[in-house]
PDB file of N, CA and C in Angstrom:
ATOM      1  N   MET A  22      37.357  27.266 -29.333  1.00 55.00           N
ATOM      2  CA  MET A  22      37.312  26.853 -30.709  1.00 55.00           C
ATOM      3  C   MET A  22      35.863  26.898 -31.164  1.00 55.00           C
ATOM      4  N   VAL A  23      35.663  27.381 -32.339  1.00 56.00           N
ATOM      5  CA  VAL A  23      34.332  27.416 -32.924  1.00 56.00           C
ATOM      6  C   VAL A  23      34.155  26.149 -33.744  1.00 56.00           C
ATOM      7  N   THR A  24      33.027  25.494 -33.553  1.00 64.00           N
ATOM      8  CA  THR A  24      32.758  24.243 -34.257  1.00 64.00           C
ATOM      9  C   THR A  24      31.461  24.387 -35.029  1.00 64.00           C
ATOM     10  N   GLY A  25      31.421  23.830 -36.202  1.00 66.00           N
ATOM     11  CA  GLY A  25      30.185  23.884 -36.976  1.00 66.00           C
ATOM     12  C   GLY A  25      30.456  23.464 -38.391  1.00 66.00           C
ATOM     13  N   PRO A  26      29.476  23.449 -39.223  1.00 75.00           N
ATOM     14  CA  PRO A  26      28.091  23.829 -38.954  1.00 75.00           C
ATOM     15  C   PRO A  26      27.357  22.762 -38.144  1.00 75.00           C
ATOM     16  N   VAL A  27      26.248  23.178 -37.555  1.00 76.00           N
ATOM     17  CA  VAL A  27      25.424  22.283 -36.755  1.00 76.00           C
ATOM     18  C   VAL A  27      24.057  22.208 -37.417  1.00 76.00           C
ATOM     19  N   GLU A  28      23.541  20.994 -37.614  1.00 84.00           N
ATOM     20  CA  GLU A  28      22.205  20.822 -38.180  1.00 84.00           C
ATOM     21  C   GLU A  28      21.237  20.455 -37.067  1.00 84.00           C
ATOM     22  N   VAL A  29      20.108  21.145 -37.025  1.00 88.00           N
ATOM     23  CA  VAL A  29      19.044  20.824 -36.081  1.00 88.00           C
ATOM     24  C   VAL A  29      17.815  20.510 -36.917  1.00 88.00           C
ATOM     25  N   GLN A  30      17.409  19.244 -36.906  1.00 92.00           N
ATOM     26  CA  GLN A  30      16.255  18.856 -37.706  1.00 92.00           C
ATOM     27  C   GLN A  30      15.016  19.607 -37.252  1.00 92.00           C
ATOM     28  N   GLY A  31      14.281  20.134 -38.221  1.00 93.00           N
ATOM     29  CA  GLY A  31      13.070  20.884 -37.923  1.00 93.00           C
ATOM     30  C   GLY A  31      13.302  22.369 -37.711  1.00 93.00           C
ATOM     31  N   ALA A  32      14.555  22.799 -37.632  1.00 91.00           N
ATOM     32  CA  ALA A  32      14.844  24.222 -37.431  1.00 91.00           C
ATOM     33  C   ALA A  32      14.521  24.998 -38.702  1.00 91.00           C
ATOM     34  N   LYS A  33      14.074  26.231 -38.520  1.00 91.00           N
ATOM     35  CA  LYS A  33      13.750  27.108 -39.646  1.00 91.00           C
ATOM     36  C   LYS A  33      14.613  28.366 -39.550  1.00 91.00           C
ATOM     37  N   ALA A  34      14.761  29.029 -40.676  1.00 88.00           N
ATOM     38  CA  ALA A  34      15.534  30.279 -40.699  1.00 88.00           C
ATOM     39  C   ALA A  34      14.982  31.236 -39.654  1.00 88.00           C
ATOM     40  N   GLY A  35      15.865  31.814 -38.847  1.00 90.00           N
ATOM     41  CA  GLY A  35      15.456  32.743 -37.801  1.00 90.00           C
ATOM     42  C   GLY A  35      15.306  32.096 -36.442  1.00 90.00           C
ATOM     43  N   ASP A  36      15.252  30.757 -36.380  1.00 91.00           N
ATOM     44  CA  ASP A  36      15.198  30.078 -35.084  1.00 91.00           C
ATOM     45  C   ASP A  36      16.490  30.330 -34.329  1.00 91.00           C
ATOM     46  N   VAL A  37      16.427  30.285 -33.020  1.00 87.00           N
ATOM     47  CA  VAL A  37      17.589  30.499 -32.169  1.00 87.00           C
ATOM     48  C   VAL A  37      17.967  29.180 -31.526  1.00 87.00           C
ATOM     49  N   LEU A  38      19.250  28.871 -31.506  1.00 83.00           N
ATOM     50  CA  LEU A  38      19.761  27.657 -30.886  1.00 83.00           C
ATOM     51  C   LEU A  38      20.459  28.036 -29.587  1.00 83.00           C
ATOM     52  N   MET A  39      20.003  27.491 -28.477  1.00 85.00           N
ATOM     53  CA  MET A  39      20.669  27.722 -27.200  1.00 85.00           C
ATOM     54  C   MET A  39      21.538  26.500 -26.897  1.00 85.00           C
ATOM     55  N   VAL A  40      22.785  26.752 -26.589  1.00 82.00           N
ATOM     56  CA  VAL A  40      23.718  25.683 -26.259  1.00 82.00           C
ATOM     57  C   VAL A  40      24.183  25.894 -24.830  1.00 82.00           C
ATOM     58  N   GLN A  41      24.041  24.877 -24.008  1.00 85.00           N
ATOM     59  CA  GLN A  41      24.482  24.957 -22.621  1.00 85.00           C
ATOM     60  C   GLN A  41      25.648  23.996 -22.436  1.00 85.00           C
ATOM     61  N   MET A  42      26.788  24.534 -22.011  1.00 81.00           N
ATOM     62  CA  MET A  42      27.964  23.710 -21.749  1.00 81.00           C
ATOM     63  C   MET A  42      27.837  23.116 -20.353  1.00 81.00           C
ATOM     64  N   LEU A  43      27.850  21.803 -20.259  1.00 85.00           N
ATOM     65  CA  LEU A  43      27.739  21.141 -18.963  1.00 85.00           C
ATOM     66  C   LEU A  43      29.097  20.966 -18.301  1.00 85.00           C
ATOM     67  N   ALA A  44      30.125  20.802 -19.113  1.00 79.00           N
ATOM     68  CA  ALA A  44      31.478  20.660 -18.579  1.00 79.00           C
ATOM     69  C   ALA A  44      32.470  20.993 -19.689  1.00 79.00           C
ATOM     70  N   LEU A  45      33.565  21.594 -19.305  1.00 74.00           N
ATOM     71  CA  LEU A  45      34.632  21.914 -20.245  1.00 74.00           C
ATOM     72  C   LEU A  45      35.970  21.536 -19.626  1.00 74.00           C
ATOM     73  N   GLN A  46      36.856  21.056 -20.443  1.00 78.00           N
ATOM     74  CA  GLN A  46      38.207  20.750 -19.988  1.00 78.00           C
ATOM     75  C   GLN A  46      39.178  21.383 -20.973  1.00 78.00           C
ATOM     76  N   PRO A  47      39.944  22.382 -20.548  1.00 82.00           N
ATOM     77  CA  PRO A  47      40.885  23.019 -21.474  1.00 82.00           C
ATOM     78  C   PRO A  47      41.931  22.021 -21.960  1.00 82.00           C
ATOM     79  N   ARG A  48      42.286  22.133 -23.234  1.00 83.00           N
ATOM     80  CA  ARG A  48      43.332  21.250 -23.775  1.00 83.00           C
ATOM     81  C   ARG A  48      44.678  21.955 -23.843  1.00 83.00           C
ATOM     82  N   VAL A  49      44.667  23.296 -23.736  1.00 86.00           N
ATOM     83  CA  VAL A  49      45.898  24.085 -23.701  1.00 86.00           C
ATOM     84  C   VAL A  49      45.732  25.158 -22.629  1.00 86.00           C
ATOM     85  N   PRO A  50      46.820  25.694 -22.074  1.00 86.00           N
ATOM     86  CA  PRO A  50      46.707  26.663 -20.971  1.00 86.00           C
ATOM     87  C   PRO A  50      46.511  28.110 -21.424  1.00 86.00           C
ATOM     88  N   TYR A  51      45.858  28.318 -22.570  1.00 84.00           N
ATOM     89  CA  TYR A  51      45.629  29.667 -23.060  1.00 84.00           C
ATOM     90  C   TYR A  51      44.394  29.689 -23.953  1.00 84.00           C
ATOM     91  N   GLY A  52      43.918  30.880 -24.211  1.00 80.00           N
ATOM     92  CA  GLY A  52      42.853  31.107 -25.179  1.00 80.00           C
ATOM     93  C   GLY A  52      43.309  32.195 -26.118  1.00 80.00           C
ATOM     94  N   VAL A  53      42.565  32.408 -27.188  1.00 77.00           N
ATOM     95  CA  VAL A  53      42.901  33.435 -28.156  1.00 77.00           C
ATOM     96  C   VAL A  53      41.673  34.307 -28.366  1.00 77.00           C
ATOM     97  N   VAL A  54      41.864  35.593 -28.221  1.00 74.00           N
ATOM     98  CA  VAL A  54      40.820  36.558 -28.525  1.00 74.00           C
ATOM     99  C   VAL A  54      41.236  37.193 -29.842  1.00 74.00           C
ATOM    100  N   SER A  55      40.378  37.086 -30.863  1.00 73.00           N
ATOM    101  CA  SER A  55      40.765  37.641 -32.159  1.00 73.00           C
ATOM    102  C   SER A  55      39.578  38.272 -32.861  1.00 73.00           C
ATOM    103  N   ASN A  56      39.901  39.130 -33.776  1.00 69.00           N
ATOM    104  CA  ASN A  56      38.908  39.793 -34.595  1.00 69.00           C
ATOM    105  C   ASN A  56      39.566  40.037 -35.942  1.00 69.00           C
ATOM    106  N   ARG A  57      39.035  39.398 -36.966  1.00 68.00           N
ATOM    107  CA  ARG A  57      39.613  39.527 -38.293  1.00 68.00           C
ATOM    108  C   ARG A  57      38.651  40.288 -39.196  1.00 68.00           C
ATOM    109  N   HIS A  58      39.189  41.183 -39.989  1.00 62.00           N
ATOM    110  CA  HIS A  58      38.364  41.999 -40.886  1.00 62.00           C
ATOM    111  C   HIS A  58      37.559  41.129 -41.836  1.00 62.00           C
ATOM    112  N   GLY A  59      36.299  41.519 -42.008  1.00 61.00           N
ATOM    113  CA  GLY A  59      35.432  40.830 -42.947  1.00 61.00           C
ATOM    114  C   GLY A  59      34.865  39.531 -42.426  1.00 61.00           C
ATOM    115  N   LYS A  60      35.144  39.185 -41.186  1.00 65.00           N
ATOM    116  CA  LYS A  60      34.668  37.931 -40.621  1.00 65.00           C
ATOM    117  C   LYS A  60      34.077  38.212 -39.242  1.00 65.00           C
ATOM    118  N   GLY A  61      33.264  37.317 -38.736  1.00 61.00           N
ATOM    119  CA  GLY A  61      32.712  37.472 -37.405  1.00 61.00           C
ATOM    120  C   GLY A  61      31.335  38.111 -37.412  1.00 61.00           C
ATOM    121  N   ALA A  62      30.863  38.463 -36.233  1.00 62.00           N
ATOM    122  CA  ALA A  62      29.504  38.963 -36.068  1.00 62.00           C
ATOM    123  C   ALA A  62      29.321  40.395 -36.566  1.00 62.00           C
ATOM    124  N   LEU A  63      30.350  41.220 -36.492  1.00 63.00           N
ATOM    125  CA  LEU A  63      30.224  42.629 -36.876  1.00 63.00           C
ATOM    126  C   LEU A  63      31.314  43.030 -37.873  1.00 63.00           C
ATOM    127  N   PRO A  64      31.385  42.376 -39.031  1.00 62.00           N
ATOM    128  CA  PRO A  64      32.439  42.727 -39.980  1.00 62.00           C
ATOM    129  C   PRO A  64      32.283  44.179 -40.430  1.00 62.00           C
ATOM    130  N   GLY A  65      33.396  44.839 -40.561  1.00 62.00           N
ATOM    131  CA  GLY A  65      33.368  46.236 -40.955  1.00 62.00           C
ATOM    132  C   GLY A  65      33.270  47.197 -39.786  1.00 62.00           C
ATOM    133  N   GLU A  66      32.933  46.700 -38.595  1.00 64.00           N
ATOM    134  CA  GLU A  66      32.833  47.569 -37.426  1.00 64.00           C
ATOM    135  C   GLU A  66      33.993  47.372 -36.459  1.00 64.00           C
ATOM    136  N   PHE A  67      34.471  46.154 -36.326  1.00 60.00           N
ATOM    137  CA  PHE A  67      35.570  45.863 -35.409  1.00 60.00           C
ATOM    138  C   PHE A  67      36.572  44.981 -36.110  1.00 60.00           C
ATOM    139  N   PRO A  68      37.845  45.068 -35.859  1.00 59.00           N
ATOM    140  CA  PRO A  68      38.499  46.062 -35.017  1.00 59.00           C
ATOM    141  C   PRO A  68      38.444  47.435 -35.679  1.00 59.00           C
ATOM    142  N   GLU A  69      38.612  48.446 -34.859  1.00 66.00           N
ATOM    143  CA  GLU A  69      38.528  49.813 -35.362  1.00 66.00           C
ATOM    144  C   GLU A  69      39.897  50.282 -35.850  1.00 66.00           C
ATOM    145  N   ASN A  70      40.291  49.811 -37.007  1.00 69.00           N
ATOM    146  CA  ASN A  70      41.494  50.303 -37.667  1.00 69.00           C
ATOM    147  C   ASN A  70      41.224  50.325 -39.165  1.00 69.00           C
ATOM    148  N   LYS A  71      42.208  50.578 -39.966  1.00 74.00           N
ATOM    149  CA  LYS A  71      41.991  50.789 -41.394  1.00 74.00           C
ATOM    150  C   LYS A  71      41.720  49.510 -42.174  1.00 74.00           C
ATOM    151  N   GLY A  72      41.891  48.348 -41.552  1.00 74.00           N
ATOM    152  CA  GLY A  72      41.621  47.097 -42.262  1.00 74.00           C
ATOM    153  C   GLY A  72      42.799  46.656 -43.104  1.00 74.00           C
ATOM    154  N   PRO A  73      42.575  45.666 -43.962  1.00 80.00           N
ATOM    155  CA  PRO A  73      43.666  45.120 -44.769  1.00 80.00           C
ATOM    156  C   PRO A  73      44.324  46.181 -45.642  1.00 80.00           C
ATOM    157  N   GLN A  74      45.638  46.117 -45.710  1.00 86.00           N
ATOM    158  CA  GLN A  74      46.417  47.036 -46.524  1.00 86.00           C
ATOM    159  C   GLN A  74      46.681  46.390 -47.885  1.00 86.00           C
ATOM    160  N   PRO A  75      46.988  47.179 -48.910  1.00 91.00           N
ATOM    161  CA  PRO A  75      47.321  46.607 -50.218  1.00 91.00           C
ATOM    162  C   PRO A  75      48.473  45.610 -50.093  1.00 91.00           C
ATOM    163  N   GLY A  76      48.363  44.498 -50.789  1.00 92.00           N
ATOM    164  CA  GLY A  76      49.407  43.477 -50.763  1.00 92.00           C
ATOM    165  C   GLY A  76      49.211  42.423 -49.688  1.00 92.00           C
ATOM    166  N   ALA A  77      48.107  42.499 -48.937  1.00 86.00           N
ATOM    167  CA  ALA A  77      47.844  41.488 -47.898  1.00 86.00           C
ATOM    168  C   ALA A  77      47.609  40.142 -48.573  1.00 86.00           C
ATOM    169  N   ASP A  78      48.414  39.162 -48.212  1.00 86.00           N
ATOM    170  CA  ASP A  78      48.263  37.805 -48.734  1.00 86.00           C
ATOM    171  C   ASP A  78      48.990  36.846 -47.803  1.00 86.00           C
ATOM    172  N   THR A  79      49.053  35.572 -48.154  1.00 85.00           N
ATOM    173  CA  THR A  79      49.681  34.590 -47.263  1.00 85.00           C
ATOM    174  C   THR A  79      51.165  34.876 -47.040  1.00 85.00           C
ATOM    175  N   ALA A  80      51.804  35.540 -47.974  1.00 90.00           N
ATOM    176  CA  ALA A  80      53.224  35.886 -47.798  1.00 90.00           C
ATOM    177  C   ALA A  80      53.404  37.113 -46.908  1.00 90.00           C
ATOM    178  N   HIS A  81      52.346  37.918 -46.759  1.00 86.00           N
ATOM    179  CA  HIS A  81      52.404  39.141 -45.958  1.00 86.00           C
ATOM    180  C   HIS A  81      51.172  39.248 -45.060  1.00 86.00           C
ATOM    181  N   PRO A  82      50.983  38.303 -44.139  1.00 81.00           N
ATOM    182  CA  PRO A  82      49.772  38.303 -43.309  1.00 81.00           C
ATOM    183  C   PRO A  82      49.673  39.513 -42.383  1.00 81.00           C
ATOM    184  N   GLU A  83      50.796  40.134 -42.051  1.00 80.00           N
ATOM    185  CA  GLU A  83      50.759  41.299 -41.166  1.00 80.00           C
ATOM    186  C   GLU A  83      49.988  42.460 -41.797  1.00 80.00           C
ATOM    187  N   LEU A  84      49.858  42.462 -43.111  1.00 84.00           N
ATOM    188  CA  LEU A  84      49.146  43.544 -43.800  1.00 84.00           C
ATOM    189  C   LEU A  84      47.620  43.418 -43.699  1.00 84.00           C
ATOM    190  N   TYR A  85      47.122  42.303 -43.161  1.00 81.00           N
ATOM    191  CA  TYR A  85      45.680  42.167 -42.963  1.00 81.00           C
ATOM    192  C   TYR A  85      45.187  43.013 -41.796  1.00 81.00           C
ATOM    193  N   ALA A  86      46.054  43.452 -40.916  1.00 77.00           N
ATOM    194  CA  ALA A  86      45.709  44.268 -39.750  1.00 77.00           C
ATOM    195  C   ALA A  86      44.766  43.531 -38.808  1.00 77.00           C
ATOM    196  N   ASN A  87      44.917  42.221 -38.713  1.00 76.00           N
ATOM    197  CA  ASN A  87      44.121  41.448 -37.763  1.00 76.00           C
ATOM    198  C   ASN A  87      44.531  41.800 -36.345  1.00 76.00           C
ATOM    199  N   VAL A  88      43.595  41.661 -35.427  1.00 72.00           N
ATOM    200  CA  VAL A  88      43.858  41.927 -34.018  1.00 72.00           C
ATOM    201  C   VAL A  88      43.687  40.615 -33.273  1.00 72.00           C
ATOM    202  N   PHE A  89      44.706  40.197 -32.536  1.00 73.00           N
ATOM    203  CA  PHE A  89      44.578  38.977 -31.750  1.00 73.00           C
ATOM    204  C   PHE A  89      45.481  39.049 -30.533  1.00 73.00           C
ATOM    205  N   THR A  90      45.063  38.362 -29.486  1.00 76.00           N
ATOM    206  CA  THR A  90      45.807  38.327 -28.237  1.00 76.00           C
ATOM    207  C   THR A  90      45.728  36.924 -27.659  1.00 76.00           C
ATOM    208  N   PHE A  91      46.860  36.386 -27.249  1.00 79.00           N
ATOM    209  CA  PHE A  91      46.871  35.132 -26.508  1.00 79.00           C
ATOM    210  C   PHE A  91      46.623  35.474 -25.045  1.00 79.00           C
ATOM    211  N   ALA A  92      45.706  34.756 -24.414  1.00 83.00           N
ATOM    212  CA  ALA A  92      45.379  35.010 -23.012  1.00 83.00           C
ATOM    213  C   ALA A  92      45.582  33.736 -22.210  1.00 83.00           C
ATOM    214  N   PRO A  93      46.502  33.742 -21.232  1.00 88.00           N
ATOM    215  CA  PRO A  93      46.639  32.558 -20.387  1.00 88.00           C
ATOM    216  C   PRO A  93      45.354  32.331 -19.602  1.00 88.00           C
ATOM    217  N   ILE A  94      45.067  31.087 -19.277  1.00 89.00           N
ATOM    218  CA  ILE A  94      43.882  30.786 -18.475  1.00 89.00           C
ATOM    219  C   ILE A  94      44.307  30.301 -17.098  1.00 89.00           C
ATOM    220  N   ARG A  95      43.489  30.621 -16.105  1.00 88.00           N
ATOM    221  CA  ARG A  95      43.745  30.218 -14.718  1.00 88.00           C
ATOM    222  C   ARG A  95      42.433  29.752 -14.107  1.00 88.00           C
ATOM    223  N   GLN A  96      42.529  28.803 -13.217  1.00 88.00           N
ATOM    224  CA  GLN A  96      41.353  28.364 -12.485  1.00 88.00           C
ATOM    225  C   GLN A  96      41.275  29.168 -11.192  1.00 88.00           C
ATOM    226  N   ILE A  97      40.148  29.876 -11.006  1.00 87.00           N
ATOM    227  CA  ILE A  97      39.939  30.711  -9.831  1.00 87.00           C
ATOM    228  C   ILE A  97      38.612  30.292  -9.213  1.00 87.00           C
ATOM    229  N   GLY A  98      38.644  29.810  -7.988  1.00 90.00           N
ATOM    230  CA  GLY A  98      37.413  29.388  -7.320  1.00 90.00           C
ATOM    231  C   GLY A  98      36.682  28.280  -8.052  1.00 90.00           C
ATOM    232  N   GLY A  99      37.415  27.394  -8.707  1.00 86.00           N
ATOM    233  CA  GLY A  99      36.808  26.277  -9.421  1.00 86.00           C
ATOM    234  C   GLY A  99      36.303  26.614 -10.811  1.00 86.00           C
ATOM    235  N   LYS A 100      36.487  27.855 -11.261  1.00 85.00           N
ATOM    236  CA  LYS A 100      36.044  28.271 -12.593  1.00 85.00           C
ATOM    237  C   LYS A 100      37.237  28.765 -13.395  1.00 85.00           C
ATOM    238  N   TRP A 101      37.202  28.555 -14.718  1.00 85.00           N
ATOM    239  CA  TRP A 101      38.289  28.965 -15.596  1.00 85.00           C
ATOM    240  C   TRP A 101      38.090  30.400 -16.057  1.00 85.00           C
ATOM    241  N   TYR A 102      39.176  31.177 -16.034  1.00 86.00           N
ATOM    242  CA  TYR A 102      39.167  32.564 -16.465  1.00 86.00           C
ATOM    243  C   TYR A 102      40.327  32.809 -17.408  1.00 86.00           C
ATOM    244  N   GLY A 103      40.094  33.644 -18.411  1.00 85.00           N
ATOM    245  CA  GLY A 103      41.175  34.161 -19.227  1.00 85.00           C
ATOM    246  C   GLY A 103      41.742  35.385 -18.533  1.00 85.00           C
ATOM    247  N   ILE A 104      43.036  35.580 -18.626  1.00 85.00           N
ATOM    248  CA  ILE A 104      43.689  36.711 -17.978  1.00 85.00           C
ATOM    249  C   ILE A 104      44.356  37.554 -19.064  1.00 85.00           C
ATOM    250  N   MET A 105      43.975  38.828 -19.136  1.00 80.00           N
ATOM    251  CA  MET A 105      44.579  39.720 -20.126  1.00 80.00           C
ATOM    252  C   MET A 105      45.111  40.961 -19.442  1.00 80.00           C
ATOM    253  N   LYS A 106      46.217  41.452 -19.943  1.00 76.00           N
ATOM    254  CA  LYS A 106      46.759  42.723 -19.463  1.00 76.00           C
ATOM    255  C   LYS A 106      45.990  43.840 -20.139  1.00 76.00           C
ATOM    256  N   GLY A 107      45.735  44.892 -19.387  1.00 70.00           N
ATOM    257  CA  GLY A 107      44.994  46.017 -19.930  1.00 70.00           C
ATOM    258  C   GLY A 107      45.767  47.310 -19.783  1.00 70.00           C
ATOM    259  N   LYS A 108      45.272  48.364 -20.407  1.00 69.00           N
ATOM    260  CA  LYS A 108      45.922  49.671 -20.314  1.00 69.00           C
ATOM    261  C   LYS A 108      45.614  50.336 -18.979  1.00 69.00           C
ATOM    262  N   SER A 109      44.379  50.164 -18.482  1.00 71.00           N
ATOM    263  CA  SER A 109      43.981  50.861 -17.266  1.00 71.00           C
ATOM    264  C   SER A 109      44.174  50.034 -15.996  1.00 71.00           C
ATOM    265  N   ALA A 110      44.440  48.746 -16.141  1.00 66.00           N
ATOM    266  CA  ALA A 110      44.639  47.875 -14.975  1.00 66.00           C
ATOM    267  C   ALA A 110      45.686  46.827 -15.343  1.00 66.00           C
ATOM    268  N   PRO A 111      46.424  46.339 -14.360  1.00 66.00           N
ATOM    269  CA  PRO A 111      47.473  45.375 -14.675  1.00 66.00           C
ATOM    270  C   PRO A 111      46.939  44.091 -15.317  1.00 66.00           C
ATOM    271  N   LYS A 112      45.764  43.617 -14.860  1.00 72.00           N
ATOM    272  CA  LYS A 112      45.200  42.375 -15.396  1.00 72.00           C
ATOM    273  C   LYS A 112      43.683  42.437 -15.343  1.00 72.00           C
ATOM    274  N   HIS A 113      43.055  41.772 -16.302  1.00 69.00           N
ATOM    275  CA  HIS A 113      41.602  41.610 -16.338  1.00 69.00           C
ATOM    276  C   HIS A 113      41.317  40.121 -16.410  1.00 69.00           C
ATOM    277  N   ALA A 114      40.367  39.647 -15.615  1.00 73.00           N
ATOM    278  CA  ALA A 114      39.944  38.245 -15.691  1.00 73.00           C
ATOM    279  C   ALA A 114      38.571  38.224 -16.340  1.00 73.00           C
ATOM    280  N   PHE A 115      38.371  37.308 -17.268  1.00 68.00           N
ATOM    281  CA  PHE A 115      37.082  37.206 -17.951  1.00 68.00           C
ATOM    282  C   PHE A 115      36.723  35.742 -18.152  1.00 68.00           C
ATOM    283  N   ARG A 116      35.423  35.477 -18.262  1.00 67.00           N
ATOM    284  CA  ARG A 116      34.916  34.130 -18.509  1.00 67.00           C
ATOM    285  C   ARG A 116      34.177  34.097 -19.801  1.00 67.00           C
TER     286      ARG A 116
END
């Protein structure tokens, strides 16, 4: 889950904020990998499809051409991993 905005007193435009997670506890047994047109770090570049179609609205969300995948999570060697099925391999584990 993305949380924000975050205020850092004394920070100036262009400063970089490093966040170190000391501990995490999943609240659900899955994660979501998504990329929505016009949002995120590289809008207009990903996902690589035609983007929203005419008529995209709350009644027709499928026309937005959003890309998302639910990924179950598993604990492997004391660390949490997302597990996704891939085209070239049966499963991929990622952190």
